[in-house]
XYZ file of C-alpha atoms in Angstrom:
181
model
C 5.251 -23.235 0.288
C 7.901 -24.653 -2.000
C 11.062 -22.618 -2.425
C 14.601 -23.189 -3.470
C 15.582 -21.941 -0.013
C 13.098 -23.156 2.591
C 14.901 -21.287 5.387
C 12.406 -18.409 5.208
C 9.523 -20.770 5.915
C 5.804 -20.216 6.069
C 5.988 -17.893 9.073
C 7.824 -15.205 7.102
C 5.329 -15.413 4.270
C 2.307 -15.214 6.599
C 3.822 -12.238 8.430
C 4.554 -10.519 5.129
C 1.032 -11.207 3.881
C -0.382 -9.699 7.094
C 1.884 -6.642 6.771
C 0.696 -5.960 3.236
C -2.943 -6.344 4.306
C -2.459 -4.025 7.262
C -1.002 -1.331 5.001
C -4.153 -1.305 2.907
C -6.346 -1.302 6.003
C -4.340 1.583 7.479
C -5.104 3.817 4.520
C -8.732 2.720 4.148
C -9.393 3.195 7.867
C -7.745 6.618 7.892
C -9.905 7.762 4.990
C -13.038 6.511 6.761
C -11.981 8.280 9.964
C -11.680 11.498 7.958
C -15.125 10.897 6.464
C -16.775 10.366 9.859
C -14.887 13.238 11.494
C -16.172 15.502 8.730
C -19.702 14.161 9.070
C -19.987 14.166 12.858
C -17.429 16.664 14.194
C -15.927 18.734 11.373
C -13.097 21.165 11.908
C -13.552 24.798 10.938
C -13.438 25.182 7.165
C -14.227 21.552 6.410
C -17.081 20.621 4.121
C -19.199 17.508 4.245
C -21.409 16.800 1.250
C -22.383 13.153 1.354
C -23.589 13.216 -2.240
C -20.363 14.814 -3.527
C -18.214 12.341 -1.549
C -20.126 9.370 -2.948
C -20.667 5.995 -1.324
C -18.247 4.722 1.293
C -18.549 1.123 0.096
C -18.703 -0.555 -3.291
C -16.163 1.753 -4.896
C -12.465 1.847 -5.603
C -10.347 2.595 -2.575
C -8.197 4.965 -4.621
C -11.294 7.072 -5.441
C -11.550 7.830 -1.726
C -8.351 9.900 -1.948
C -10.600 12.597 -3.436
C -12.326 12.840 -0.053
C -9.261 14.574 1.373
C -9.648 17.650 -0.839
C -13.441 17.602 -0.844
C -13.498 17.621 2.966
C -10.424 19.634 3.964
C -9.908 21.821 0.898
C -6.253 20.743 0.931
C -4.601 18.848 -1.891
C -3.068 15.493 -1.064
C 0.447 15.930 -2.441
C 1.590 12.317 -2.375
C 1.771 11.034 -5.948
C 4.702 8.658 -5.390
C 3.186 7.370 -2.175
C -0.201 6.807 -3.849
C 1.467 4.934 -6.728
C 3.338 2.695 -4.298
C 0.190 2.202 -2.238
C -1.627 0.967 -5.346
C 1.197 -1.548 -5.922
C 0.836 -2.776 -2.326
C -2.965 -2.896 -2.665
C -2.686 -4.963 -5.853
C -0.201 -7.278 -4.143
C -2.575 -7.601 -1.171
C -5.430 -8.559 -3.494
C -3.272 -11.237 -5.104
C -2.082 -12.595 -1.753
C -5.599 -12.684 -0.309
C -7.381 -14.228 -3.277
C -4.558 -16.067 -5.062
C -6.125 -15.257 -8.383
C -4.227 -16.355 -10.388
C -3.301 -19.293 -8.141
C 0.426 -18.742 -8.434
C 2.926 -16.584 -6.610
C 6.606 -16.113 -7.166
C 8.973 -13.402 -6.006
C 12.625 -12.564 -5.876
C 14.402 -10.929 -2.978
C 14.606 -7.811 -5.157
C 10.786 -7.856 -5.288
C 10.581 -8.226 -1.507
C 12.951 -5.285 -0.969
C 10.808 -3.116 -3.248
C 7.615 -4.054 -1.400
C 9.123 -3.404 2.009
C 10.109 0.082 0.851
C 6.598 0.605 -0.521
C 5.270 -0.253 2.951
C 7.193 2.755 4.267
C 5.543 4.853 1.548
C 2.154 3.677 2.819
C 3.154 5.245 6.134
C 4.122 8.454 4.317
C 0.755 8.436 2.541
C -1.008 8.077 5.883
C 1.023 10.971 7.240
C 0.116 13.128 4.212
C -3.594 12.424 4.746
C -3.244 13.250 8.437
C -1.421 16.494 7.617
C -4.281 17.597 5.356
C -6.697 16.791 8.170
C -4.602 18.553 10.822
C -4.258 15.296 12.723
C -1.142 14.554 14.794
C 1.149 11.614 14.238
C 0.785 8.508 16.360
C 3.709 6.624 17.895
C 3.184 3.529 15.680
C 3.093 5.746 12.583
C 6.292 7.490 13.665
C 7.910 4.075 14.098
C 6.850 3.109 10.569
C 8.114 6.385 9.126
C 11.488 5.927 10.814
C 12.096 2.496 9.277
C 15.240 2.423 7.213
C 14.888 1.721 3.511
C 15.566 -1.875 2.540
C 18.418 -2.439 0.136
C 18.822 -5.725 -1.684
C 22.368 -7.001 -1.309
C 23.179 -9.931 -3.600
C 25.122 -12.906 -2.340
C 27.971 -11.949 -4.685
C 27.929 -8.136 -4.776
C 30.906 -7.880 -7.116
C 29.239 -10.003 -9.801
C 27.709 -8.073 -12.676
C 23.902 -8.034 -12.414
C 21.404 -7.299 -15.112
C 18.119 -5.626 -14.248
C 15.384 -8.109 -13.374
C 13.345 -8.729 -16.544
C 9.523 -8.792 -16.600
C 9.403 -12.583 -16.929
C 11.228 -13.172 -13.639
C 9.912 -12.957 -10.097
C 6.574 -11.458 -9.194
C 6.000 -9.858 -12.580
C 5.818 -13.373 -14.038
C 2.888 -14.316 -11.781
C 0.877 -11.082 -11.711
C -2.662 -11.517 -13.028
C -1.816 -9.631 -16.245
C 1.108 -11.943 -17.033
C -0.855 -15.118 -16.395
C -3.797 -13.873 -18.450
C -1.446 -13.062 -21.300
C -1.797 -9.295 -21.017
C 0.823 -6.634 -20.680
C 3.113 -6.951 -17.712
């Protein structure tokens, strides 16, 4: 990894990459647990219609959010959390496949992602609430994380908002392919 400040090193990047991957797995696993609970040991009032739920594999992960209502009859009120989860999922895909084979980020980007990780915990909690499932200690620990705030080296200096051609936005697949950023 080449950086202008090598003090972060490869270990930080590998840990971050694992964190992002685990966030996606957390949500996917929770949705599959709901699916199997409904299929094998449903709670009163739950519905399980395998045809209506659709296939478990070979489909978009975000389509599985519909399982929550179809099974529990409760709406998943977590629009912000779902939006931030999609951003983390897209980042995970990029970090796992490196397609395009470039990656760049600013510390502002990293702060945003770390806050989106907390929203993945909130999304998990919202799914669990719909299912009537209690919180776990690790989920509570994630939910209690403080929000990350980027603090520039020179806080008094005037800063302009980060443009689309700087940081991660400059290396997202859409930017490299010449599409909209």
